[in-house]
Short mmCIF file of C-alpha atoms and ligand atoms in Angstrom, two decimals:
data_model
loop_
_atom_site.label_atom_id
_atom_site.label_comp_id
_atom_site.label_asym_id
_atom_site.label_seq_id
_atom_site.Cartn_x
_atom_site.Cartn_y
_atom_site.Cartn_z
CA UNK A 1 7.55 -12.01 18.24
CA UNK A 2 10.98 -12.29 16.70
CA UNK A 3 12.12 -14.41 13.80
CA UNK A 4 15.64 -14.43 12.43
CA UNK A 5 16.73 -15.72 9.06
CA UNK A 6 19.84 -15.50 6.94
CA UNK A 7 23.36 -16.54 7.82
CA UNK A 8 24.14 -15.19 11.29
CA UNK A 9 27.25 -17.36 11.51
CA UNK A 10 29.19 -15.22 9.02
CA UNK A 11 32.21 -13.43 10.40
CA UNK A 12 31.09 -9.83 10.92
CA UNK A 13 33.72 -8.00 9.01
CA UNK A 14 35.22 -10.05 6.20
CA UNK A 15 32.86 -11.30 3.50
CA UNK A 16 33.61 -12.66 0.10
CA UNK A 17 31.35 -11.54 -2.72
CA UNK A 18 30.91 -14.82 -4.54
CA UNK A 19 29.92 -13.09 -7.79
CA UNK A 20 32.91 -10.79 -8.08
CA UNK A 21 35.33 -12.73 -5.90
CA UNK A 22 36.17 -9.39 -4.27
CA UNK A 23 36.65 -9.23 -0.51
CA UNK A 24 34.22 -6.94 1.29
CA UNK A 25 35.82 -5.83 4.50
CA UNK A 26 33.03 -3.76 5.98
CA UNK A 27 30.90 -4.44 9.03
CA UNK A 28 27.26 -5.00 8.02
CA UNK A 29 25.06 -1.93 8.26
CA UNK A 30 21.79 -2.40 10.16
CA UNK A 31 18.88 -1.23 8.00
CA UNK A 32 15.40 -1.19 9.54
CA UNK A 33 12.34 -1.04 7.31
CA UNK A 34 8.93 -0.47 8.88
CA UNK A 35 5.83 -1.53 7.00
CA UNK A 36 8.04 -4.21 5.49
CA UNK A 37 5.12 -6.36 4.34
CA UNK A 38 3.50 -3.48 2.45
CA UNK A 39 3.76 -2.62 -1.22
CA UNK A 40 6.70 -0.23 -0.89
CA UNK A 41 8.42 -2.69 1.44
CA UNK A 42 8.18 -5.40 -1.21
CA UNK A 43 9.72 -3.13 -3.84
CA UNK A 44 12.38 -1.83 -1.47
CA UNK A 45 13.83 -4.80 0.40
CA UNK A 46 15.30 -6.62 -2.61
CA UNK A 47 17.09 -3.50 -3.77
CA UNK A 48 18.54 -2.86 -0.31
CA UNK A 49 19.73 -6.47 -0.11
CA UNK A 50 21.32 -6.29 -3.57
CA UNK A 51 23.40 -3.24 -2.68
CA UNK A 52 21.50 -0.36 -4.25
CA UNK A 53 20.92 1.50 -0.98
CA UNK A 54 24.47 1.65 0.33
CA UNK A 55 26.62 0.48 -2.55
CA UNK A 56 28.07 -2.79 -3.79
CA UNK A 57 30.69 -3.11 -1.04
CA UNK A 58 28.43 -2.69 1.99
CA UNK A 59 26.87 -5.76 3.59
CA UNK A 60 23.55 -5.27 5.36
CA UNK A 61 21.46 -6.76 8.14
CA UNK A 62 17.77 -6.20 7.49
CA UNK A 63 15.33 -5.58 10.34
CA UNK A 64 11.70 -5.81 9.29
CA UNK A 65 9.16 -4.15 11.59
CA UNK A 66 5.50 -4.95 11.06
CA UNK A 67 2.28 -5.03 13.02
CA UNK A 68 1.54 -8.48 14.46
CA UNK A 69 -1.07 -9.55 11.85
CA UNK A 70 1.37 -8.79 9.02
CA UNK A 71 4.32 -10.74 10.45
CA UNK A 72 3.49 -13.82 8.44
CA UNK A 73 3.55 -11.86 5.20
CA UNK A 74 6.88 -10.32 6.25
CA UNK A 75 8.19 -13.84 6.84
CA UNK A 76 7.16 -14.75 3.31
CA UNK A 77 9.14 -11.81 1.95
CA UNK A 78 12.11 -12.85 4.08
CA UNK A 79 11.89 -16.36 2.58
CA UNK A 80 12.11 -14.81 -0.87
CA UNK A 81 15.05 -12.67 0.21
CA UNK A 82 16.80 -15.83 1.37
CA UNK A 83 16.03 -17.43 -1.97
CA UNK A 84 17.89 -14.67 -3.78
CA UNK A 85 21.14 -15.65 -2.01
CA UNK A 86 22.25 -12.02 -2.02
CA UNK A 87 25.96 -11.92 -1.15
CA UNK A 88 25.56 -8.67 0.77
CA UNK A 89 22.63 -9.80 2.92
CA UNK A 90 24.01 -11.00 6.25
CA UNK A 91 20.83 -11.48 8.26
CA UNK A 92 17.12 -10.73 8.51
CA UNK A 93 15.18 -10.05 11.70
CA UNK A 94 11.40 -9.87 11.62
CA UNK A 95 9.63 -8.36 14.58
CA UNK A 96 6.57 -6.48 15.80
CA UNK A 97 8.58 -4.83 18.56
CA UNK A 98 9.98 -1.38 17.75
CA UNK A 99 12.74 -1.61 20.37
CA UNK A 100 14.07 -4.81 18.79
CA UNK A 101 13.75 -3.39 15.28
CA UNK A 102 15.70 -0.20 16.02
CA UNK A 103 18.35 -1.64 18.35
CA UNK A 104 21.68 -0.65 16.79
CA UNK A 105 20.00 0.71 13.64
CA UNK A 106 22.19 2.71 11.25
CA UNK A 107 19.60 3.45 8.57
CA UNK A 108 15.90 3.60 9.46
CA UNK A 109 13.33 3.66 6.68
CA UNK A 110 9.96 4.49 8.21
CA UNK A 111 7.53 3.36 5.55
CA UNK A 112 4.63 1.85 7.51
CA UNK A 113 1.89 4.36 8.23
CA UNK A 114 -1.85 4.50 8.74
CA UNK A 115 -3.50 5.31 5.41
CA UNK A 116 -6.44 7.67 5.31
CA UNK A 117 -9.69 5.72 5.15
CA UNK A 118 -13.21 6.81 4.32
CA UNK A 119 -14.65 9.40 6.64
CA UNK A 120 -11.29 10.08 8.29
CA UNK A 121 -10.50 13.73 8.94
CA UNK A 122 -6.97 15.09 8.71
CA UNK A 123 -6.81 15.34 12.51
CA UNK A 124 -7.75 11.64 12.80
CA UNK A 125 -5.00 10.74 10.34
CA UNK A 126 -2.41 12.77 12.23
CA UNK A 127 -3.53 11.22 15.51
CA UNK A 128 -3.39 7.66 14.15
CA UNK A 129 0.09 8.27 12.78
CA UNK A 130 1.17 9.86 16.04
CA UNK A 131 0.43 6.47 17.60
CA UNK A 132 2.98 4.94 15.21
CA UNK A 133 5.72 7.57 14.93
CA UNK A 134 5.89 8.53 18.63
CA UNK A 135 6.86 5.02 19.85
CA UNK A 136 9.14 4.55 16.85
CA UNK A 137 10.91 7.82 17.68
CA UNK A 138 11.27 6.64 21.28
CA UNK A 139 12.69 3.30 20.17
CA UNK A 140 15.17 5.03 17.86
CA UNK A 141 16.17 7.26 20.75
CA UNK A 142 16.68 4.26 23.00
CA UNK A 143 18.66 2.01 20.71
CA UNK A 144 19.90 3.54 17.49
CA UNK A 145 23.57 3.62 16.54
CA UNK A 146 25.37 6.97 16.86
CA UNK A 147 25.39 7.47 13.10
CA UNK A 148 21.67 6.70 12.58
CA UNK A 149 19.99 8.26 9.55
CA UNK A 150 16.20 8.29 9.39
CA UNK A 151 14.05 8.63 6.28
CA UNK A 152 10.29 8.89 6.73
CA UNK A 153 8.25 7.77 3.72
CA UNK A 154 4.87 7.06 5.38
CA UNK A 155 2.41 9.91 4.92
CA UNK A 156 2.00 12.63 5.99
CA UNK A 157 5.76 12.16 5.71
CA UNK A 158 7.07 15.57 6.79
CA UNK A 159 4.93 15.73 9.92
CA UNK A 160 5.45 12.07 10.79
CA UNK A 161 9.19 12.78 10.67
CA UNK A 162 8.65 15.71 13.02
CA UNK A 163 6.72 13.51 15.47
CA UNK A 164 9.42 10.82 15.47
CA UNK A 165 12.17 13.43 15.82
CA UNK A 166 10.47 15.09 18.78
CA UNK A 167 10.47 11.77 20.64
CA UNK A 168 14.15 11.13 20.01
CA UNK A 169 15.81 14.00 21.88
CA UNK A 170 19.19 12.26 22.07
CA UNK A 171 19.50 11.86 18.32
CA UNK A 172 20.81 14.92 16.44
CA UNK A 173 17.67 16.48 15.01
CA UNK A 174 19.02 16.77 11.47
CA UNK A 175 19.13 12.98 11.20
CA UNK A 176 15.34 12.96 10.74
CA UNK A 177 14.37 13.54 7.13
CA UNK A 178 11.29 12.97 4.99
CA UNK A 179 10.99 11.94 1.38
CA UNK A 180 10.39 14.39 -1.44
CA UNK A 181 12.77 12.58 -3.77
CA UNK A 182 9.87 10.95 -5.58
CA UNK A 183 8.49 14.42 -6.35
CA UNK A 184 11.98 15.48 -7.45
CA UNK A 185 12.28 12.50 -9.80
CA UNK A 186 8.77 13.08 -11.14
CA UNK A 187 9.69 16.71 -11.86
CA UNK A 188 12.87 15.66 -13.71
CA UNK A 189 10.94 13.24 -15.85
CA UNK A 190 8.12 15.68 -16.73
CA UNK A 191 10.58 18.43 -17.63
CA UNK A 192 12.82 16.13 -19.69
CA UNK A 193 9.77 15.06 -21.72
CA UNK A 194 8.65 18.63 -22.30
CA UNK A 195 12.08 19.77 -23.49
CA UNK A 196 13.01 16.57 -25.32
CA UNK A 197 16.20 16.23 -23.27
CA UNK A 198 17.60 13.45 -21.09
CA UNK A 199 16.95 13.62 -17.35
CA UNK A 200 20.72 13.80 -16.95
CA UNK A 201 20.76 17.09 -18.89
CA UNK A 202 18.84 18.74 -16.05
CA UNK A 203 20.65 20.20 -13.04
CA UNK A 204 19.58 21.77 -9.77
CA UNK A 205 16.00 20.48 -9.67
CA UNK A 206 14.38 21.50 -6.39
CA UNK A 207 11.20 20.59 -4.55
CA UNK A 208 10.27 23.02 -1.78
CA UNK A 209 7.84 22.48 1.11
CA UNK A 210 5.54 19.60 1.93
CA UNK A 211 5.17 16.20 0.26
CA UNK A 212 1.59 17.06 -0.60
CA UNK A 213 -0.36 18.82 -3.33
CA UNK A 214 0.99 22.18 -2.07
CA UNK A 215 4.64 21.27 -2.83
CA UNK A 216 6.55 23.58 -5.16
CA UNK A 217 8.65 21.97 -7.92
CA UNK A 218 10.87 24.90 -8.92
CA UNK A 219 11.89 25.44 -12.55
CA UNK A 220 13.50 28.83 -11.80
CA UNK A 221 16.35 27.15 -9.92
CA UNK A 222 16.65 24.13 -12.27
CA UNK A 223 19.05 24.47 -15.21
CA UNK A 224 19.17 22.96 -18.68
CA UNK A 225 21.96 23.73 -21.16
CA UNK A 226 23.13 26.86 -19.33
CA UNK A 227 19.64 28.42 -19.01
CA UNK A 228 17.14 28.19 -16.20
CA UNK A 229 14.57 25.49 -16.92
CA UNK A 230 11.87 28.18 -16.84
CA UNK A 231 13.69 30.04 -19.66
CA UNK A 232 14.26 26.83 -21.59
CA UNK A 233 10.55 25.99 -21.35
CA UNK A 234 9.53 29.59 -22.08
CA UNK A 235 5.89 28.81 -21.38
CA UNK A 236 4.64 30.17 -18.06
CA UNK A 237 1.15 28.75 -18.68
CA UNK A 238 2.58 25.21 -19.02
CA UNK A 239 4.75 25.72 -15.98
CA UNK A 240 1.84 26.92 -13.82
CA UNK A 241 -1.11 24.97 -15.16
CA UNK A 242 0.49 21.77 -16.32
CA UNK A 243 3.92 21.07 -14.85
CA UNK A 244 3.34 22.06 -11.21
CA UNK A 245 -0.05 20.34 -10.80
CA UNK A 246 1.10 17.23 -12.70
CA UNK A 247 4.07 16.77 -10.36
CA UNK A 248 2.17 17.76 -7.21
CA UNK A 249 -0.82 15.51 -7.95
CA UNK A 250 1.06 12.62 -9.50
CA UNK A 251 0.46 10.42 -6.46
CA UNK A 252 -3.30 10.75 -6.90
CA UNK A 253 -3.00 10.13 -10.67
CA UNK A 254 -1.08 6.90 -10.03
CA UNK A 255 -3.74 5.75 -7.55
CA UNK A 256 -6.43 6.53 -10.14
CA UNK A 257 -4.60 4.59 -12.88
CA UNK A 258 -3.17 1.68 -10.90
CA UNK A 259 -5.80 1.29 -8.21
CA UNK A 260 -2.98 1.44 -5.67
CA UNK A 261 -0.47 4.09 -4.68
CA UNK A 262 3.01 4.42 -6.13
CA UNK A 263 5.17 1.65 -4.77
CA UNK A 264 8.14 0.82 -7.00
CA UNK A 265 8.79 4.49 -7.78
CA UNK A 266 8.48 5.36 -4.09
CA UNK A 267 10.92 2.57 -3.18
CA UNK A 268 13.28 3.79 -5.89
CA UNK A 269 13.12 7.32 -4.50
CA UNK A 270 13.87 6.06 -0.99
CA UNK A 271 16.93 4.28 -2.37
CA UNK A 272 18.02 7.48 -4.17
CA UNK A 273 17.51 9.59 -1.02
CA UNK A 274 19.62 7.40 1.25
CA UNK A 275 22.24 6.57 -1.39
CA UNK A 276 22.87 10.25 -2.05
CA UNK A 277 22.84 11.13 1.65
CA UNK A 278 25.50 8.47 2.32
CA UNK A 279 27.57 8.85 -0.83
CA UNK A 280 27.27 12.57 -1.60
CA UNK A 281 25.73 14.65 -4.37
CA UNK A 282 25.99 18.27 -5.40
CA UNK A 283 22.25 18.97 -5.50
CA UNK A 284 19.06 17.10 -4.64
CA UNK A 285 15.78 17.60 -2.76
CA UNK A 286 15.27 16.35 0.78
CA UNK A 287 12.76 17.34 3.44
CA UNK A 288 14.95 18.29 6.40
CA UNK A 289 14.51 20.26 9.64
CA UNK A 290 14.64 23.94 8.75
CA UNK A 291 17.37 26.09 10.27
CA UNK A 292 15.37 29.16 9.23
CA UNK A 293 16.83 29.21 5.70
CA UNK A 294 14.68 30.88 3.03
CA UNK A 295 12.22 32.12 5.66
CA UNK A 296 11.03 28.59 6.56
CA UNK A 297 10.33 28.56 10.32
CA UNK A 298 13.02 26.77 12.27
CA UNK A 299 12.25 23.15 13.12
CA UNK A 300 9.66 22.55 10.39
CA UNK A 301 10.62 19.54 8.25
CA UNK A 302 10.41 21.07 4.80
CA UNK A 303 11.89 20.17 1.43
CA UNK A 304 14.93 22.19 0.36
CA UNK A 305 17.70 21.97 -2.19
CA UNK A 306 20.53 20.18 -0.38
CA UNK A 307 24.14 19.22 -1.01
CA UNK A 308 25.42 16.04 0.66
CA UNK A 309 28.90 14.80 1.43
CA UNK A 310 30.52 12.34 3.85
CA UNK A 311 27.18 11.21 5.21
CA UNK A 312 25.87 14.66 6.05
CA UNK A 313 23.93 17.34 4.20
CA UNK A 314 23.58 21.10 4.06
CA UNK A 315 20.81 23.29 2.72
CA UNK A 316 22.13 25.06 -0.38
CA UNK A 317 22.34 28.74 0.50
CA UNK A 318 22.28 32.01 -1.35
CA UNK A 319 19.62 31.34 -4.00
CA UNK A 320 17.64 34.36 -5.17
CA UNK A 321 13.93 33.58 -4.81
CA UNK A 322 11.61 35.32 -7.31
CA UNK A 323 8.16 36.50 -6.29
CA UNK A 324 6.26 33.65 -7.99
CA UNK A 325 8.39 31.03 -6.25
CA UNK A 326 8.22 32.88 -2.92
CA UNK A 327 4.43 32.71 -2.87
CA UNK A 328 4.45 28.98 -3.73
CA UNK A 329 7.05 28.15 -1.09
CA UNK A 330 5.17 30.19 1.52
CA UNK A 331 1.88 28.38 0.77
CA UNK A 332 3.40 24.93 1.21
CA UNK A 333 5.29 25.96 4.34
CA UNK A 334 2.06 27.41 5.78
CA UNK A 335 0.50 23.96 5.41
CA UNK A 336 3.44 22.41 7.28
CA UNK A 337 3.05 24.97 10.07
CA UNK A 338 -0.65 24.05 10.29
CA UNK A 339 0.22 20.35 10.50
CA UNK A 340 2.80 21.05 13.21
CA UNK A 341 0.27 23.09 15.18
CA UNK A 342 -2.33 20.33 14.81
CA UNK A 343 -0.02 17.63 16.18
CA UNK A 344 1.01 19.98 18.97
CA UNK A 345 -2.63 20.47 19.87
CA UNK A 346 -3.14 16.71 19.88
CA UNK A 347 -0.27 16.39 22.35
CA UNK A 348 1.80 14.36 19.86
CA UNK A 349 4.83 16.63 20.09
N1 LIG B 401 6.73 10.20 0.67
C1 LIG B 401 6.36 9.68 -0.49
O1 LIG B 401 6.80 10.13 -1.56
C2 LIG B 401 5.42 8.52 -0.58
C3 LIG B 401 4.80 8.03 0.54
N2 LIG B 401 3.94 6.97 0.46
C4 LIG B 401 3.36 6.51 1.72
O2 LIG B 401 4.09 5.37 2.16
C5 LIG B 401 3.27 4.61 3.06
C6 LIG B 401 3.36 3.14 2.75
O3 LIG B 401 2.82 2.87 1.47
P1 LIG B 401 2.53 1.37 1.00
O4 LIG B 401 3.70 0.50 1.24
O5 LIG B 401 2.00 1.48 -0.37
O6 LIG B 401 1.36 0.98 2.00
P2 LIG B 401 0.83 -0.47 2.40
O7 LIG B 401 -0.48 -0.24 3.05
O8 LIG B 401 0.98 -1.43 1.26
O9 LIG B 401 1.89 -0.92 3.51
C7 LIG B 401 1.99 -0.30 4.75
C8 LIG B 401 2.48 -1.35 5.73
O10 LIG B 401 2.73 -0.70 6.96
C9 LIG B 401 2.40 -1.60 7.98
N3 LIG B 401 2.24 -0.89 9.25
C10 LIG B 401 1.19 -0.19 9.71
N4 LIG B 401 1.43 0.26 10.94
C11 LIG B 401 2.67 -0.13 11.27
C12 LIG B 401 3.47 0.02 12.42
N5 LIG B 401 3.04 0.67 13.50
N6 LIG B 401 4.70 -0.53 12.41
C13 LIG B 401 5.15 -1.20 11.35
N7 LIG B 401 4.42 -1.40 10.22
C14 LIG B 401 3.20 -0.86 10.19
C15 LIG B 401 1.11 -2.27 7.48
O11 LIG B 401 0.87 -3.49 8.15
C16 LIG B 401 1.45 -2.45 6.01
O12 LIG B 401 2.04 -3.71 5.76
C17 LIG B 401 1.88 5.21 2.95
O13 LIG B 401 1.71 6.12 4.04
C18 LIG B 401 1.93 5.99 1.65
O14 LIG B 401 1.00 7.05 1.64
C19 LIG B 401 3.67 6.34 -0.72
C20 LIG B 401 4.26 6.80 -1.87
C21 LIG B 401 5.16 7.93 -1.89
O1 LIG B 402 -0.43 10.04 -2.77
C1 LIG B 402 -0.21 9.02 -2.10
O2 LIG B 402 -0.99 8.52 -1.28
C2 LIG B 402 1.12 8.36 -2.27
C3 LIG B 402 2.16 9.38 -2.36
O3 LIG B 402 2.51 10.04 -1.40
C4 LIG B 402 2.74 9.67 -3.67
O4 LIG B 402 2.57 8.87 -4.61
O5 LIG B 402 3.36 10.72 -3.81
#
């Protein structure tokens, strides 16, 4: 099923922003969002359409991929998007067909995933998600634009990204990334509160490893006022027993408090991830395919400190890793290796 909305009659490359009067001379970027009718989708789509993902001069076409029973809800969201009259939004396609959704895609946000339900083992979860991320990887391989960038949000995000990547052999493998930016932002906020500083006073925050409770938010690399954050905090007990578990288990704490998982903050982090990937930043956290840096086995999609520029990224090299951090990184990476081996055993990669 395919529904199109929006204003397909617009000329493709010259658009007038009716709010600023400025001429936008760029071809619309095709942005596909899977799980578009879900909670994160609802928090994400309006920000993409208003220019927060790619900047105020970049028009977008939205492609919403959903499972068939959720198409009606996606149509409702598309009606609301229309009702915002966003100057940058050039068209909306709603479909339950992955090939249609990813045809010509420039930015793919893979949000829809199978949540863990009662009685489900980890293997069952990985298998169910394999059924989603394998065909999506194949559809990206078949139809994506040459410059495609993929962000996987749906959990288990790192391993889902690996599954999709492994089924898209014609797409450069580094284009498949997973989201640890929410963890990064959570770490900034917790540290800023502890030190009584602004989040903007903190530099070089890093999340290592998996987007799971084993992740390592690293205060020995982060800097505040010329010191490492660990020195500025000067409280190893807080760092170990409070900061790390608070950041790593924040997702569960939000579910406990809200009765639903993080949605607006997750959407915000997805926006941050892609915006920085496209526009450049000196230091952030992204889960990316390892090239063997910092002893992380090659190919594993693990979170690293990265620098981005001109639409590409590199893992920041040359950091000295202390013993405490080494053990934490190794533990999270070991979990990723286990997940990779499990999906291999299931024949998903
Ligand atoms: N990496 C991260 O930091 C975070 C990841 N998440 C994960 O993001 C995912 C989405 O979260 P929510 O939006 O809250 O969930 P949700 O359950 O509200 O929405 C998920 C949507 O995905 C759709 N869907 C399922 N299979 C699909 C398929 N094959 N193709 C397209 N759509 C499909 C469902 O119909 C549903 O509308 C979950 O896996 C959640 O655990 C959530 C927060 C943070
Ligand atoms: O824990 C969850 O299910 C959602 C999630 O990934 C997060 O909030 O970090």
